[in-house]
mmCIF file of C-alpha atoms and ligand atoms in Angstrom:
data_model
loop_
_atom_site.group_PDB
_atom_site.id
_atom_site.type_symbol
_atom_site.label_atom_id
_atom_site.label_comp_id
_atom_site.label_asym_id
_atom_site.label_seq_id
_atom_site.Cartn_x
_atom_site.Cartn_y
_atom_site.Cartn_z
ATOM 1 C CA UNK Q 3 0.000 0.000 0.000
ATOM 2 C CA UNK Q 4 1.386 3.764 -0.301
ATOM 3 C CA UNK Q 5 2.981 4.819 2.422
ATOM 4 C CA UNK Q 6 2.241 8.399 2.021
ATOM 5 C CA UNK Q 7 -1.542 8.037 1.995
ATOM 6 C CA UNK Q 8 -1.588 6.916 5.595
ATOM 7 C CA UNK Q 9 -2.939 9.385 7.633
ATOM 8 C CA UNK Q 10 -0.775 10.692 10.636
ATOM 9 C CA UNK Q 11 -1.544 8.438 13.209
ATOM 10 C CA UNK Q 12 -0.832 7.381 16.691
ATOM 11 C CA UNK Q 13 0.419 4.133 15.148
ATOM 12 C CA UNK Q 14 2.679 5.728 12.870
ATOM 13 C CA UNK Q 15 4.518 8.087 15.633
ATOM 14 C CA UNK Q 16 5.196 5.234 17.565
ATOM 15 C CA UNK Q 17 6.996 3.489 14.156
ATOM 16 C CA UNK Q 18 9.123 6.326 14.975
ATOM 17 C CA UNK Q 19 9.205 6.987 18.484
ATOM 18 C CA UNK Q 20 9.885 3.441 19.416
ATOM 19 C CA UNK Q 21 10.230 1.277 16.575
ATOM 20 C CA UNK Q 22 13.916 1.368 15.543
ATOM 21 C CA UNK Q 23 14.740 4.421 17.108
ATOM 22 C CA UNK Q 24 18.832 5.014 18.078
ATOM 23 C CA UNK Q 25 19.098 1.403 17.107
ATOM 24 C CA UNK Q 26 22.878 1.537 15.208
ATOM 25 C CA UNK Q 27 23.065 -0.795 12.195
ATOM 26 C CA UNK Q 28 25.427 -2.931 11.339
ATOM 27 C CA UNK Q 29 26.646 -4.675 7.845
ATOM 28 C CA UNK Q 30 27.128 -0.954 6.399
ATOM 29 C CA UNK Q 31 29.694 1.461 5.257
ATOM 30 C CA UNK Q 32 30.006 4.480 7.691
ATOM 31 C CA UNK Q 33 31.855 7.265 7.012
ATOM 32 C CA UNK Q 34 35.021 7.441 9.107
ATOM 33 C CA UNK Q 35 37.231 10.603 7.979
ATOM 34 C CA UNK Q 36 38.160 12.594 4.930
ATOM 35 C CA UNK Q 37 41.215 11.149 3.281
ATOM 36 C CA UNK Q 38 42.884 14.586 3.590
ATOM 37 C CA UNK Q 39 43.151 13.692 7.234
ATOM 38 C CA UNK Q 40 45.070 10.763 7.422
ATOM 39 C CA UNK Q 41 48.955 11.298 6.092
ATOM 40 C CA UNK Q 42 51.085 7.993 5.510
ATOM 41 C CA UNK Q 43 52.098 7.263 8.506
ATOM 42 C CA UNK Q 44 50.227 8.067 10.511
ATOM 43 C CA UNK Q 45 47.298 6.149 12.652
ATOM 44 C CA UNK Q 46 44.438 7.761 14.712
ATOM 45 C CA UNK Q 47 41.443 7.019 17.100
ATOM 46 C CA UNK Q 48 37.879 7.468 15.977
ATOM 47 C CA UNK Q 49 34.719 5.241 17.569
ATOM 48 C CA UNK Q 50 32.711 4.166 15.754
ATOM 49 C CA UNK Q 51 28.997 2.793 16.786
ATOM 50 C CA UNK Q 52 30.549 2.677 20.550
ATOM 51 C CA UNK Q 53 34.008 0.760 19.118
ATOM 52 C CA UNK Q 54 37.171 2.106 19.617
ATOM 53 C CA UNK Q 55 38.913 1.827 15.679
ATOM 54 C CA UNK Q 56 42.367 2.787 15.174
ATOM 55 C CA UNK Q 57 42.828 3.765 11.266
ATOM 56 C CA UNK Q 58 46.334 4.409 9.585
ATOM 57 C CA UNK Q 59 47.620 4.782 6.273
ATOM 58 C CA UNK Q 60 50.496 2.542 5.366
ATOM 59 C CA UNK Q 61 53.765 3.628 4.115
ATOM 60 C CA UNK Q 62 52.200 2.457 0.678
ATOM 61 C CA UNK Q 63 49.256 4.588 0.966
ATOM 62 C CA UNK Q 64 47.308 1.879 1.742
ATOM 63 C CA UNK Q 65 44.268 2.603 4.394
ATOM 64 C CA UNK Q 66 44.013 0.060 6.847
ATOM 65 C CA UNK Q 67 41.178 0.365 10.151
ATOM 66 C CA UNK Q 68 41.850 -2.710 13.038
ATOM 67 C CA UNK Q 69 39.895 -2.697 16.330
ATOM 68 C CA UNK Q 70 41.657 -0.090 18.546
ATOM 69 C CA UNK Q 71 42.299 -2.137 21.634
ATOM 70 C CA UNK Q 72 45.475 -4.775 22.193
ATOM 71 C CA UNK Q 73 44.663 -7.764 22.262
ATOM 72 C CA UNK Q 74 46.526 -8.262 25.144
ATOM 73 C CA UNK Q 75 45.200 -6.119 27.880
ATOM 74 C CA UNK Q 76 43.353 -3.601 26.026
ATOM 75 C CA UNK Q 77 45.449 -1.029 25.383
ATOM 76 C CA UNK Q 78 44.341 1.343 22.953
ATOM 77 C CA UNK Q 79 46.821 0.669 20.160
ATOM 78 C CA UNK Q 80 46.575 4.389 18.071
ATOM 79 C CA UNK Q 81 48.571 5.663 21.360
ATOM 80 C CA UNK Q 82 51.722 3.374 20.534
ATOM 81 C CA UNK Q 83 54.096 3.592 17.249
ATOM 82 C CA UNK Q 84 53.368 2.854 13.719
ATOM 83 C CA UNK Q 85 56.465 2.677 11.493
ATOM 84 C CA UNK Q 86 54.063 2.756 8.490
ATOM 85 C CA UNK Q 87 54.090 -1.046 8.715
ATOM 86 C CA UNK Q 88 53.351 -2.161 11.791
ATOM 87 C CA UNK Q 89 51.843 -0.571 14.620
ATOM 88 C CA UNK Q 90 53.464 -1.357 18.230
ATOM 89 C CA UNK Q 91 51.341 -1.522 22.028
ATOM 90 C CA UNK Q 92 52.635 0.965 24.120
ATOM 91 C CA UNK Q 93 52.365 -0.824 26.858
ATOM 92 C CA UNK Q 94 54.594 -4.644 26.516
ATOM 93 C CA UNK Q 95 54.955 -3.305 22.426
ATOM 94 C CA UNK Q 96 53.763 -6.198 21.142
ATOM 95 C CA UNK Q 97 53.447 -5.753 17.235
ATOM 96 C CA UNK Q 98 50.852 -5.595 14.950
ATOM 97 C CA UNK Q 99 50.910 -5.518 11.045
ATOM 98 C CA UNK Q 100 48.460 -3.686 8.736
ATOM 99 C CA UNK Q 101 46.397 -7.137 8.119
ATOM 100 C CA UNK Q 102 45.838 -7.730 12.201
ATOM 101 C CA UNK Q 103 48.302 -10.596 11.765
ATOM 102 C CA UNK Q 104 50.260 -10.514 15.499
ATOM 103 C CA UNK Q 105 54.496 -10.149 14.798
ATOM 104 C CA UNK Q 106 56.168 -9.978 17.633
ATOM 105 C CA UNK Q 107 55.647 -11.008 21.629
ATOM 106 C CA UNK Q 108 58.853 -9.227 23.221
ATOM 107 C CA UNK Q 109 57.821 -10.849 26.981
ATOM 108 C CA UNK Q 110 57.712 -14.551 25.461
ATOM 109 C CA UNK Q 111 60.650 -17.125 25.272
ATOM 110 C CA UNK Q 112 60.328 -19.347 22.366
ATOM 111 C CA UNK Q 113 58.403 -22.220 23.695
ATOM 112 C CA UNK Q 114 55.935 -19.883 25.975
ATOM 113 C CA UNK Q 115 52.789 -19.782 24.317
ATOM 114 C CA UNK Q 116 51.072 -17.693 22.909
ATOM 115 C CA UNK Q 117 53.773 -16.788 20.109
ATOM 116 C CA UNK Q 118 52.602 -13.967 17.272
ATOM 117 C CA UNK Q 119 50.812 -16.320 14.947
ATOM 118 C CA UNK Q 120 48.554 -17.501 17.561
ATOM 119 C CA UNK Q 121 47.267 -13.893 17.760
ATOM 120 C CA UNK Q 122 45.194 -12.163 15.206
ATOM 121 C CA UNK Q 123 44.123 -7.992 15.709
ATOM 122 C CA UNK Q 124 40.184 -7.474 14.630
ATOM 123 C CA UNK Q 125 40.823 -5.321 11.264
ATOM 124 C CA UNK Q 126 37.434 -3.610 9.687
ATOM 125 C CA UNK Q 127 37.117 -3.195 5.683
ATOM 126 C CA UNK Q 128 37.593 0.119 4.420
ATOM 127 C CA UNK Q 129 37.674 2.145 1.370
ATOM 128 C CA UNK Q 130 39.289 5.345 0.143
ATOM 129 C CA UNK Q 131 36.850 6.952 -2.268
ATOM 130 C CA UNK Q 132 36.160 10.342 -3.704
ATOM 131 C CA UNK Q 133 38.126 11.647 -1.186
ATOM 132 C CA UNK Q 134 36.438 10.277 1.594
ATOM 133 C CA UNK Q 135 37.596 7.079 4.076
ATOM 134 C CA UNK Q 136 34.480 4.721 4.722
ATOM 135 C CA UNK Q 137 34.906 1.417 7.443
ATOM 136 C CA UNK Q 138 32.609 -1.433 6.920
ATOM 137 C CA UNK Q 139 31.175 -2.175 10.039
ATOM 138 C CA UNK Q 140 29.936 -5.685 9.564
ATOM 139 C CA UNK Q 141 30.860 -9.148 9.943
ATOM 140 C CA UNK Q 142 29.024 -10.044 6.017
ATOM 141 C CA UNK Q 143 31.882 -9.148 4.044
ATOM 142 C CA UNK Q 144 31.045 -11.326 0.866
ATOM 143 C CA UNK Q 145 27.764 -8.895 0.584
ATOM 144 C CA UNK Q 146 29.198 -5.655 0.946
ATOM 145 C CA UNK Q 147 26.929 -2.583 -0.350
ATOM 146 C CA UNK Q 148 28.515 -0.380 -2.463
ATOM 147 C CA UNK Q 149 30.684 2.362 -1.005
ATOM 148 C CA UNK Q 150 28.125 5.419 -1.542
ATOM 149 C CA UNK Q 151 30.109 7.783 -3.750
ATOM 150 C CA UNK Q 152 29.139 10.709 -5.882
ATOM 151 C CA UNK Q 153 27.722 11.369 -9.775
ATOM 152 C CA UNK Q 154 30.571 12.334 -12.179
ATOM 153 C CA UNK Q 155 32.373 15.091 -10.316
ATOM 154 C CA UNK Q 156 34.024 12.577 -7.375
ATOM 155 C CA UNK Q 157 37.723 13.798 -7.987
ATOM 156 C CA UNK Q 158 36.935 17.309 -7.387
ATOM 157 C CA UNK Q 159 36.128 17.499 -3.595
ATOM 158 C CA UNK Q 160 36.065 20.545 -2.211
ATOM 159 C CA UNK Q 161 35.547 21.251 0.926
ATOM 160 C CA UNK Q 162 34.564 18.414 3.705
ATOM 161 C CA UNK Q 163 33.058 20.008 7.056
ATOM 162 C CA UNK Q 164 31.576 17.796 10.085
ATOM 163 C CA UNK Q 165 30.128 18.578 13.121
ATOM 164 C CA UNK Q 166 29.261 16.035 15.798
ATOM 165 C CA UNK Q 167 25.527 16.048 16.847
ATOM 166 C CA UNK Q 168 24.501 15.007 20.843
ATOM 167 C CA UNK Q 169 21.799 12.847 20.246
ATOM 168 C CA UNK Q 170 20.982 9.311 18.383
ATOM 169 C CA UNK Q 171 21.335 8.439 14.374
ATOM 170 C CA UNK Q 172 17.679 8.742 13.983
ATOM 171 C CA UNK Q 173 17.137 12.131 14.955
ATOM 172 C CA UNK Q 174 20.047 13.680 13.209
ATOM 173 C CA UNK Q 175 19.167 11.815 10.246
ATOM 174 C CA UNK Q 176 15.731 12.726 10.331
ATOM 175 C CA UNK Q 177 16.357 16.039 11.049
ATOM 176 C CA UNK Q 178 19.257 16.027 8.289
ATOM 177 C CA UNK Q 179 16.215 15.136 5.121
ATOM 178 C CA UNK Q 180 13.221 17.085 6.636
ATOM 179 C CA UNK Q 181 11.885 18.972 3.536
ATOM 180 C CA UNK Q 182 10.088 21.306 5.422
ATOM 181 C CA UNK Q 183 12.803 23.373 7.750
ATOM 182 C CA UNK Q 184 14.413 25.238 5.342
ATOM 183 C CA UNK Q 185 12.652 28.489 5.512
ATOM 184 C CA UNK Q 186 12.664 27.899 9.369
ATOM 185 C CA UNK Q 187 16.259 26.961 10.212
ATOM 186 C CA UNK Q 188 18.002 28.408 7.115
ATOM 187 C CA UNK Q 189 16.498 31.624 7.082
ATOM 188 C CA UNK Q 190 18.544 34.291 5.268
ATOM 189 C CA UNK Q 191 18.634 36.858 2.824
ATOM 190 C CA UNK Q 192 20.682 34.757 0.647
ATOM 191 C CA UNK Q 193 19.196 31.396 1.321
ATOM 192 C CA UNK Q 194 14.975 31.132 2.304
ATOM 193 C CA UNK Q 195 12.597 33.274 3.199
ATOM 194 C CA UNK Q 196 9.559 32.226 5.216
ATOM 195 C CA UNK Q 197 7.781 34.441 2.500
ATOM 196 C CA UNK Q 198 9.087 32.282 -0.391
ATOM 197 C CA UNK Q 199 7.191 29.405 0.907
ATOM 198 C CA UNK Q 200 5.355 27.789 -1.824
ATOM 199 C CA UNK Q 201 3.834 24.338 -2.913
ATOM 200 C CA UNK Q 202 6.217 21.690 -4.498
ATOM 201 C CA UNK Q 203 5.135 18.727 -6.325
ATOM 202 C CA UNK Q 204 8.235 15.995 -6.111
ATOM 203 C CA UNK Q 205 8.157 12.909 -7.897
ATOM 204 C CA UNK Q 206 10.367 10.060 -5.937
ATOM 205 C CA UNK Q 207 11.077 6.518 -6.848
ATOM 206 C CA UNK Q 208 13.071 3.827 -4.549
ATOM 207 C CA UNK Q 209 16.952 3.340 -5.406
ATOM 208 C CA UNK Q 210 17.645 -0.003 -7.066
ATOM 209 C CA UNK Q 211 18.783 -2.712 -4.223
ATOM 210 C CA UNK Q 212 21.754 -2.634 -6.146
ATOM 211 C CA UNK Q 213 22.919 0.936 -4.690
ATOM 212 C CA UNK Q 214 21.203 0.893 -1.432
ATOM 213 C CA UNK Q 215 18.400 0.527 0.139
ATOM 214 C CA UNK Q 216 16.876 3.900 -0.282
ATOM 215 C CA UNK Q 217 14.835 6.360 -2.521
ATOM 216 C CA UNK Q 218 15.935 8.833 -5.186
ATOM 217 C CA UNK Q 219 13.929 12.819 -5.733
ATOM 218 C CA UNK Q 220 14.128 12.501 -9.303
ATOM 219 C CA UNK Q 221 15.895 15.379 -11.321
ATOM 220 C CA UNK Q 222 13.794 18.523 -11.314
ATOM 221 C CA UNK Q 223 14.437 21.858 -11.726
ATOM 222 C CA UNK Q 224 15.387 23.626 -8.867
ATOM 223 C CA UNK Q 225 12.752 25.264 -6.852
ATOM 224 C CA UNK Q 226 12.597 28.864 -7.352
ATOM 225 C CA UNK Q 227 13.681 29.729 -3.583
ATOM 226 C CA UNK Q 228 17.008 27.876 -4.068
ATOM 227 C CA UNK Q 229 18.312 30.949 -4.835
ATOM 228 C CA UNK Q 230 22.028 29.860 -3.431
ATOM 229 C CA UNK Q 231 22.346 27.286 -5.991
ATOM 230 C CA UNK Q 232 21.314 30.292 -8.825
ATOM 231 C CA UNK Q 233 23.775 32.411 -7.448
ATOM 232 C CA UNK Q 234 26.868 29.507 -7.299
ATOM 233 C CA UNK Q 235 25.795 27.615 -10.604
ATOM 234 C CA UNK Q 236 24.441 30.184 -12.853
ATOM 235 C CA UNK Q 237 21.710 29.322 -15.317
ATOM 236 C CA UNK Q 238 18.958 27.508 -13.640
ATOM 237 C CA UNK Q 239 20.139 24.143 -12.135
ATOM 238 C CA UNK Q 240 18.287 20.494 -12.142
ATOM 239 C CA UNK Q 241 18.810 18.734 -8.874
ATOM 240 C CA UNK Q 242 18.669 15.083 -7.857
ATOM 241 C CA UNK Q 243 18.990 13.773 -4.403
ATOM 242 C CA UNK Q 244 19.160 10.603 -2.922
ATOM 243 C CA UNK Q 245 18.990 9.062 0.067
ATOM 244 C CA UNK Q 246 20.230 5.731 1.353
ATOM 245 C CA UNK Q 247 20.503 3.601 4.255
ATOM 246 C CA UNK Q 248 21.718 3.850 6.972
ATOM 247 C CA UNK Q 249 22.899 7.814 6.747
ATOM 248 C CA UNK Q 250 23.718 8.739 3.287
ATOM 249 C CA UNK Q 251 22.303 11.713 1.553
ATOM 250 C CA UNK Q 252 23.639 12.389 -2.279
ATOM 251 C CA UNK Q 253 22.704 15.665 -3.675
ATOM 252 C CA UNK Q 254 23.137 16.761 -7.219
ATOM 253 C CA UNK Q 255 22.888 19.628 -9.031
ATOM 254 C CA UNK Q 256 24.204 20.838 -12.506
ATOM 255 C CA UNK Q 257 23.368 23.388 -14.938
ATOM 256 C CA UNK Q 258 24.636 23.240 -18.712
ATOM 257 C CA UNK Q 259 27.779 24.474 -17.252
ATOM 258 C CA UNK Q 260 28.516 23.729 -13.925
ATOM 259 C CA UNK Q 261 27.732 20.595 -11.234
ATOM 260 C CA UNK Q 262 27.712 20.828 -7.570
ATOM 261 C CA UNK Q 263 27.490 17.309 -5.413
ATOM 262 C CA UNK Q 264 27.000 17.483 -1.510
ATOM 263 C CA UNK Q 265 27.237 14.106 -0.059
ATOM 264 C CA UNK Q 266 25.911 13.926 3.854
ATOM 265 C CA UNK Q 267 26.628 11.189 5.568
ATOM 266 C CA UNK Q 268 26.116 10.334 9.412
ATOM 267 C CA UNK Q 269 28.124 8.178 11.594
ATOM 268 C CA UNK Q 270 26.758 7.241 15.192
ATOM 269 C CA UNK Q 271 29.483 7.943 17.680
ATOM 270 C CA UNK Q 272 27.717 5.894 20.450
ATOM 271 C CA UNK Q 273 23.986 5.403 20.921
ATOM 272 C CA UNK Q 274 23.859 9.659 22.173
ATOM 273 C CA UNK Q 275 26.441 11.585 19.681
ATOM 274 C CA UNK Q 276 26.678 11.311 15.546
ATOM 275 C CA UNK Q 277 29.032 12.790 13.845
ATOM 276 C CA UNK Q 278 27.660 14.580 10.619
ATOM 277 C CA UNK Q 279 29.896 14.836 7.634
ATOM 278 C CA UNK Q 280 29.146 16.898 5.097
ATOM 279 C CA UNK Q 281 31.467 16.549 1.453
ATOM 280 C CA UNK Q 282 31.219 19.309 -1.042
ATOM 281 C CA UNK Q 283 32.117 18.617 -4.632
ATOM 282 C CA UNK Q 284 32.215 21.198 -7.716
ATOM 283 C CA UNK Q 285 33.989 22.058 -10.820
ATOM 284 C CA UNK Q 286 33.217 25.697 -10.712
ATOM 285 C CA UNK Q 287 36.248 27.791 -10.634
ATOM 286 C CA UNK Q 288 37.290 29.643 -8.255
ATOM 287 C CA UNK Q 289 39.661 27.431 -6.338
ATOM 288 C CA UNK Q 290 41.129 28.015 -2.704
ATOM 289 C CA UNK Q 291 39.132 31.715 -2.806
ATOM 290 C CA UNK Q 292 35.424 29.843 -3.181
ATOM 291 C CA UNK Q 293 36.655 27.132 -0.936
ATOM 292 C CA UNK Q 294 37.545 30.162 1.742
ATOM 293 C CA UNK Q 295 34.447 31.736 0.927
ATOM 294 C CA UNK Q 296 32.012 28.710 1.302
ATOM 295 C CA UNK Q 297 33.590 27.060 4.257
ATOM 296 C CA UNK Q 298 32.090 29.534 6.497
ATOM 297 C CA UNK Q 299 28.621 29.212 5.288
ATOM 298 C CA UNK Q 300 28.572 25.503 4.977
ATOM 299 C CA UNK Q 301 29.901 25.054 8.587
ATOM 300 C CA UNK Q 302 26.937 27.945 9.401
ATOM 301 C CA UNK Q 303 24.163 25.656 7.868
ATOM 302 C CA UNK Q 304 25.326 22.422 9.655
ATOM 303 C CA UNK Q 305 25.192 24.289 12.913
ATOM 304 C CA UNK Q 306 21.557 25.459 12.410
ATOM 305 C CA UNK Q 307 20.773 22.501 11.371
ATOM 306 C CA UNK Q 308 22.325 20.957 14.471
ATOM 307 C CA UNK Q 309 20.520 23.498 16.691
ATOM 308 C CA UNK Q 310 17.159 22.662 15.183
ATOM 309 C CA UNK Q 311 17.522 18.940 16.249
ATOM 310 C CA UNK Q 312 18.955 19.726 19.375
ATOM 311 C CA UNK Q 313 15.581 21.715 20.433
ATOM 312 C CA UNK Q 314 13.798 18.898 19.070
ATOM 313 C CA UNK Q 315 15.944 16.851 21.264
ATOM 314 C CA UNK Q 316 15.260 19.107 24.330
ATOM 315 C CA UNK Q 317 11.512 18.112 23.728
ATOM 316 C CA UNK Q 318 11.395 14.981 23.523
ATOM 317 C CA UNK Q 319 13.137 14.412 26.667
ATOM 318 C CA UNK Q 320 9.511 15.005 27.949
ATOM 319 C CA UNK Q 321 7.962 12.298 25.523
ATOM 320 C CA UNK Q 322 5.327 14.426 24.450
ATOM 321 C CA UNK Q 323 2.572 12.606 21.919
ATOM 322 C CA UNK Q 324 4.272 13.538 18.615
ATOM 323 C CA UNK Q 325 2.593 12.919 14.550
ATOM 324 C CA UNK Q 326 4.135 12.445 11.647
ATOM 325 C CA UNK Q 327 2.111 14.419 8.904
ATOM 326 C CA UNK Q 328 1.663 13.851 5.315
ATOM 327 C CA UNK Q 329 3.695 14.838 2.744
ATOM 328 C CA UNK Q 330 6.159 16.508 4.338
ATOM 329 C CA UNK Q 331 6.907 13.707 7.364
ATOM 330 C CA UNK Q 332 6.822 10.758 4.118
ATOM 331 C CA UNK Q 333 10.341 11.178 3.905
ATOM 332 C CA UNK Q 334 11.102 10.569 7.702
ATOM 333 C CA UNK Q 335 8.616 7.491 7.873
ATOM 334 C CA UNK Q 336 10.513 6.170 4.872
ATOM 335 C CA UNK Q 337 13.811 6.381 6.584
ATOM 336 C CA UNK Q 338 12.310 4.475 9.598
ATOM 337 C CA UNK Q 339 10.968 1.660 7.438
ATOM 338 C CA UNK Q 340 13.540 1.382 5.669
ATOM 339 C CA UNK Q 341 15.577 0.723 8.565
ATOM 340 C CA UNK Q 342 13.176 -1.541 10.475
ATOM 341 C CA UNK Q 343 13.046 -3.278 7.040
ATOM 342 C CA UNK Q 344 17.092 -4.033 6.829
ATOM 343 C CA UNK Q 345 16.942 -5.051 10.444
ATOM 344 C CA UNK Q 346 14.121 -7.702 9.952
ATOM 345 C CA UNK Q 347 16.318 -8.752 6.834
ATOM 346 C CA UNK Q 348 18.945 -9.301 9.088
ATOM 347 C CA UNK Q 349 17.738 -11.039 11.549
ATOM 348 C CA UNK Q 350 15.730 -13.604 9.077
ATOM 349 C CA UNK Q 351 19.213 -13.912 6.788
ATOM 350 C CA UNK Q 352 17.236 -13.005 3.957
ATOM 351 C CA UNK Q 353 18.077 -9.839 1.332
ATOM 352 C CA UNK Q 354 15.733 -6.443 1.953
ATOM 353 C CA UNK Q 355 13.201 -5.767 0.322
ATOM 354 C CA UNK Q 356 12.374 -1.668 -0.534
ATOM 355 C CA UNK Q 357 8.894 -1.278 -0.026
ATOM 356 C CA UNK Q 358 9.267 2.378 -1.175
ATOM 357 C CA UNK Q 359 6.425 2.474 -4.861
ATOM 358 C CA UNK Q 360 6.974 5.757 -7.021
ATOM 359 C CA UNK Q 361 5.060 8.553 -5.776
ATOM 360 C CA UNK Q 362 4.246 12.088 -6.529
ATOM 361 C CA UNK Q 363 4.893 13.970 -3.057
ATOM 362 C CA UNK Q 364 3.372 17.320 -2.418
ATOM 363 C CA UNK Q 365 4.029 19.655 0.375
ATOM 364 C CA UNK Q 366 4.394 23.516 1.174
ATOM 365 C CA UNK Q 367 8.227 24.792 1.558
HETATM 366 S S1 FES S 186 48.503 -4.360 26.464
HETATM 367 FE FE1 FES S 186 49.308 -4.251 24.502
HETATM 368 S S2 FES S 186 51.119 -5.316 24.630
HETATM 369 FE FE2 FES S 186 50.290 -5.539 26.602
HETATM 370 FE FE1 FE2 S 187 18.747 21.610 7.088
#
């Protein structure tokens, strides 16, 4: 049945009050860092869905992510040395290379056990792409999803900003593909007006399995109030955005000249903090000036945007009776099934189905 022609119901804010809400999911690519960050090297900290991950870059370039506690006595491994080949405990320095396979035991004589090849590091798939460094968090590594990446402009990332949210993967994500904000949380004389409010008519259709399990906007011309993407594009831009599980939002926008991608992406921290990432791609020129320029206001929107959910947060520590409504709130109830869809798949072994059907959305922003 259409989703969207539900009416807001009780039963459909608890779907998203209770139903999968903060849950983290697993088998998926998360994004961990821009690649910019991580010299050859070098190693650092990050958790990840509540694990500690140490990632490095090899003295080949190669990226390499291994759980970030010794296998010994837990010792957080991204505070010892890495030579660029192996990475040493700071604590009894036993060894570690890139793979997870153990090298070296300094405390044991030869016939103590264990020796090194008894002892195997936890390593994580990962994947340098577009700029970008993603970690497969996931034991199913024969049925990877694609890495999400970018339409045609992925080698000319621009600017990467993040900002780390206090509150669960739901809510930021949620809060990340509401349709209806904009004029609310983005005001400005360059951006939205509440007075340019005005009604949209969106046609969406779900993303083949074999990128995601998601939906796509299809490409449409820009809304008149977009008035940003006039002024940075020229001409009057088509846009396309997609959305995929379990945090991945793809924008894209061209004009006959000119293409801008934003790719959003969040990654839970823990259950209470996700860290939003926000990669900006275009091949208008204007180099480090436009980078200097948009920095700025890209870090600006990510903060209101922030702000918004954390008063939403702020209210819902009271659990107050909440509704989704319809058009606007599809989107959101989407993202929820979606997710309580993979998890079911999960659990039964089975692939997911997208029960997303192409619809014409319609809503005032
Ligand atoms: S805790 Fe790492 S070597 Fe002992
Ligand atoms: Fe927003």
């Amino acid at each position: 049945m259409d989703d969207t022609r539900h009416p807001a119901n009780a039963a459909t804010a608890a779907d998203y009050r209770l139903g999968v809400g903060g849950v983290m999911l697993r088998e998926a690519w998360y994004y961990a860092l821009p690649a910019k960050a991580l010299k050859r090297g070098r190693m650092l900290h990050r958790t990840l869905l509540g694990e500690p991950v140490l990632i490095g870059r090899a003295a080949d370039d190669q990226v390499f992510a291994m759980r970030d506690t010794c296998p010994h006595q837990g010792t957080l491994l991204s505070k010892g040395k890495f030579d660029g080949r192996e990475v040493a405990c700071p604590y009894h320095g036993w060894r570690f290379a890139t793979d997870g396979r153990c090298t070296s035991i300094p405390s044991q004589t030869a016939d103590q056990k264990p020796q090194p090849q008894d002892i195997r590091a936890t390593t994580y798939a990962v994947a340098e792409r577009q700029g970008n460094i993603w970690v497969f968090m996931g034991t199913a590594e024969t049925s990877m999803p694609p890495v999400p990446e970018v339409p045609s402009i992925g080698h000319r990332l621009q600017l990467h900003v993040s900002m780390t949210f206090a509150c669960n993967i739901d809510l930021a994500v949620a809060g990340l593909m509401d349709p209806a904000h904009g004029a609310f949380v983005h005001r400005s004389a360059l951006w939205r007006k509440e007075g340019s409010i005005h009604e949209k008519h969106k046609a969406f259709s779900p993303l083949p399995l074999s990128e995601g399990l998601g939906w796509r906007m299809d490409r449409h011309r820009a809304s008149r109030n977009s008035r940003a993407y006039r002024l940075f594009l020229g001409g009057s831009p088509e846009t396309e955005i997609s959305y995929r599980l379990p945090s991945v939002r793809i924008e894209h926008a061209r004009t006959a000249k000119y293409n801008y991608c934003g790719l959003t992406a969040c990654t839970p921290v823990d259950a209470d903090r996700t860290e939003v990432h926000h990669a900006m791609y275009w091949d208008v020129p204007g180099g480090a000036l436009l980078r200097a320029i948009m920095r700025p206001f890209a870090r600006r929107f990510l903060d209101q945007d922030r702000r918004a959910v954390m008063a939403m947060v702020e209210g819902l520590a009271f659990d107050p009776p909440t509704m989704l409504v319809q058009d606007a709130d599809a989107q959101t109830r989407w993202y929820y099934r979606l997710k309580r869809e993979a998890l079911t798949a999960q659990a039964e072994g089975r692939p997911p189905r997208n029960p997303i059907a192409p619809v014409t959305l319609r809503w005032r922003s």
